[in-house]
């Protein structure tokens, strides 16, 4: 065990990845201390975490929630409460921080992830949207500022484990012919398009293998999650879209594979529990116990594979077309998806409208060169406004359709 404890900031600590991260940290108090915790507005959950982990800072992005947290913690722990989104960047880049777990959901995670990269931190990246949206900027900052990017998304973590990696954590493509990105297929893998038209948010969030936040659960059901992951893989491993093949593997036991020129295929296997990739990222290059049960292959019995069906799941094609279009197209795709998923979760559109909103947004927003954060944020904003206008148009269509 190292004599000096590493300091960790957990951004998005009240979410699914955040809670799993704290569970791994709880098992290794001699190796890590929690420097800061951050969430959007869940006061009770963050208060509880502060009492247990005694961080130096707690951030609530919502100012009213920050005031409420401050009142709740007053007199019971020394944690300083900060409010507002800029505080996320402070706790991601502060001198006292070694490791940043980027586990905020959506584009809201980009500025803090970028701040961690610019400060040369070790970044455990769960927030795939920040890479999809600002991959050019983030990867350039990682390289220029000597940051270490360790992928936490289970597929990318598996690929990282199966690839040659140098001492600084930079993966090498030497001898690799293809990356095989596995997908569970989600809860609607065997559903027809007609059945998916009637799908409710709760059905979309009932993932067969993983327990996750609602946004990523809907993405998994539409296969947009695999599309975002395809983009994520291109950035992290410096690949082209055609180097990545999506393979549906319903059991989620193999978390992805790397195929080499000599015919070898290396795979990483494990139970579908995010504490494995989280522990890998925290301990890298050493291994840490995670609390995950050992894999029982005999009980699993079968590992099956299928081709993805892009006719029923057009989001995968839309994501691939965005990587191929390059520039800010990926930011536009991501923003349109975030708007569409929120509308679906609110009951405003049907599940099958998700790709419609994204495709029309991609058609209408002009792609630019993502030279800096301002350009990327502008593309994100334009895409959100366009997607909102498309939602209004679809509302009309749905309403008219219902009258017949
Ligand atoms: P979640 O919805 O469970 O949690 C999201 C966290 O982000 C919460 O703590 C919330 O308070 C915080 N948050 C939300 N909006 C915010 C904002 N505007 N500013 C600051 N904080 C905000 O989500 P999750 O399932 O834990 O996923 C988090 C990220 O990890 C996503 O990008 C997701 O794609 C990725 N991921 C998740 C899993 C998983 O198993 N859950 C697996 C792979 C990747
Ligand atoms: Mg994943």
mmCIF file of C-alpha atoms and ligand atoms in Angstrom, residues 12-18 38-42 61 88 103-106 108 126-129 153-154 210-214 216 274, ligand 1:
data_model
loop_
_atom_site.group_PDB
_atom_site.id
_atom_site.type_symbol
_atom_site.label_atom_id
_atom_site.label_comp_id
_atom_site.label_asym_id
_atom_site.label_seq_id
_atom_site.Cartn_x
_atom_site.Cartn_y
_atom_site.Cartn_z
ATOM 1 C CA UNK A 12 -21.211 13.385 -10.409
ATOM 2 C CA UNK A 13 -20.790 11.580 -7.083
ATOM 3 C CA UNK A 14 -24.522 11.001 -6.502
ATOM 4 C CA UNK A 15 -25.058 9.185 -9.816
ATOM 5 C CA UNK A 16 -24.667 5.542 -10.694
ATOM 6 C CA UNK A 17 -20.936 5.793 -11.543
ATOM 7 C CA UNK A 18 -20.309 8.181 -8.638
ATOM 8 C CA UNK A 38 -19.876 17.261 -6.797
ATOM 9 C CA UNK A 39 -23.437 16.815 -8.015
ATOM 10 C CA UNK A 40 -26.185 18.843 -9.618
ATOM 11 C CA UNK A 41 -28.850 19.260 -6.926
ATOM 12 C CA UNK A 42 -29.322 16.096 -4.812
ATOM 13 C CA UNK A 61 -24.110 23.180 -9.353
ATOM 14 C CA UNK A 88 -16.577 22.046 -10.954
ATOM 15 C CA UNK A 103 -18.915 11.035 -14.008
ATOM 16 C CA UNK A 104 -21.263 13.910 -14.762
ATOM 17 C CA UNK A 105 -23.881 12.972 -17.353
ATOM 18 C CA UNK A 106 -24.020 14.823 -20.680
ATOM 19 C CA UNK A 108 -22.354 19.582 -18.850
ATOM 20 C CA UNK A 126 -16.947 7.932 -17.594
ATOM 21 C CA UNK A 127 -18.515 11.085 -19.104
ATOM 22 C CA UNK A 128 -18.377 9.928 -22.733
ATOM 23 C CA UNK A 129 -20.404 12.931 -23.944
ATOM 24 C CA UNK A 153 -16.703 3.042 -19.938
ATOM 25 C CA UNK A 154 -16.566 -0.756 -19.664
ATOM 26 C CA UNK A 210 -26.565 -3.094 -16.243
ATOM 27 C CA UNK A 211 -28.039 -0.745 -13.645
ATOM 28 C CA UNK A 212 -27.346 2.846 -14.829
ATOM 29 C CA UNK A 213 -28.675 6.421 -14.891
ATOM 30 C CA UNK A 214 -31.791 7.066 -17.012
ATOM 31 C CA UNK A 216 -27.505 6.288 -20.636
ATOM 32 C CA UNK A 274 -18.888 -0.947 -13.180
HETATM 33 P P1 LIG B 1 -26.551 9.445 -13.415
HETATM 34 O O1 LIG B 1 -27.703 10.140 -14.027
HETATM 35 O O2 LIG B 1 -26.809 8.272 -12.532
HETATM 36 O O3 LIG B 1 -25.661 10.491 -12.571
HETATM 37 C C1 LIG B 1 -25.271 11.698 -13.098
HETATM 38 C C2 LIG B 1 -24.491 12.528 -12.087
HETATM 39 O O4 LIG B 1 -24.169 13.780 -12.708
HETATM 40 C C3 LIG B 1 -25.290 12.872 -10.820
HETATM 41 O O5 LIG B 1 -24.410 12.923 -9.729
HETATM 42 C C4 LIG B 1 -25.820 14.284 -11.102
HETATM 43 O O6 LIG B 1 -26.031 15.062 -9.936
HETATM 44 C C5 LIG B 1 -24.677 14.866 -11.921
HETATM 45 N N1 LIG B 1 -25.134 15.916 -12.850
HETATM 46 C C6 LIG B 1 -26.180 15.874 -13.707
HETATM 47 N N2 LIG B 1 -26.267 17.034 -14.402
HETATM 48 C C7 LIG B 1 -25.240 17.812 -13.972
HETATM 49 C C8 LIG B 1 -24.795 19.115 -14.286
HETATM 50 N N3 LIG B 1 -25.437 19.867 -15.185
HETATM 51 N N4 LIG B 1 -23.714 19.590 -13.646
HETATM 52 C C9 LIG B 1 -23.072 18.841 -12.726
HETATM 53 N N5 LIG B 1 -23.453 17.609 -12.369
HETATM 54 C C10 LIG B 1 -24.523 17.094 -12.988
HETATM 55 O O7 LIG B 1 -25.575 9.022 -14.618
HETATM 56 P P2 LIG B 1 -24.567 7.784 -14.689
HETATM 57 O O8 LIG B 1 -25.287 6.585 -15.173
HETATM 58 O O9 LIG B 1 -23.768 7.695 -13.425
HETATM 59 O O10 LIG B 1 -23.629 8.249 -15.888
HETATM 60 C C11 LIG B 1 -22.646 9.249 -15.733
HETATM 61 C C12 LIG B 1 -21.753 9.271 -16.965
HETATM 62 O O11 LIG B 1 -21.076 8.025 -17.054
HETATM 63 C C13 LIG B 1 -22.533 9.411 -18.277
HETATM 64 O O12 LIG B 1 -21.789 10.160 -19.174
HETATM 65 C C14 LIG B 1 -22.653 7.977 -18.776
HETATM 66 O O13 LIG B 1 -22.762 7.910 -20.192
HETATM 67 C C15 LIG B 1 -21.326 7.393 -18.301
HETATM 68 N N6 LIG B 1 -21.353 5.941 -18.093
HETATM 69 C C16 LIG B 1 -22.187 5.403 -17.180
HETATM 70 C C17 LIG B 1 -22.225 4.031 -16.984
HETATM 71 C C18 LIG B 1 -23.113 3.413 -15.936
HETATM 72 O O14 LIG B 1 -23.019 2.212 -15.707
HETATM 73 N N7 LIG B 1 -23.961 4.149 -15.256
HETATM 74 C C19 LIG B 1 -21.393 3.205 -17.758
HETATM 75 C C20 LIG B 1 -20.544 3.798 -18.695
HETATM 76 C C21 LIG B 1 -20.516 5.171 -18.853
#
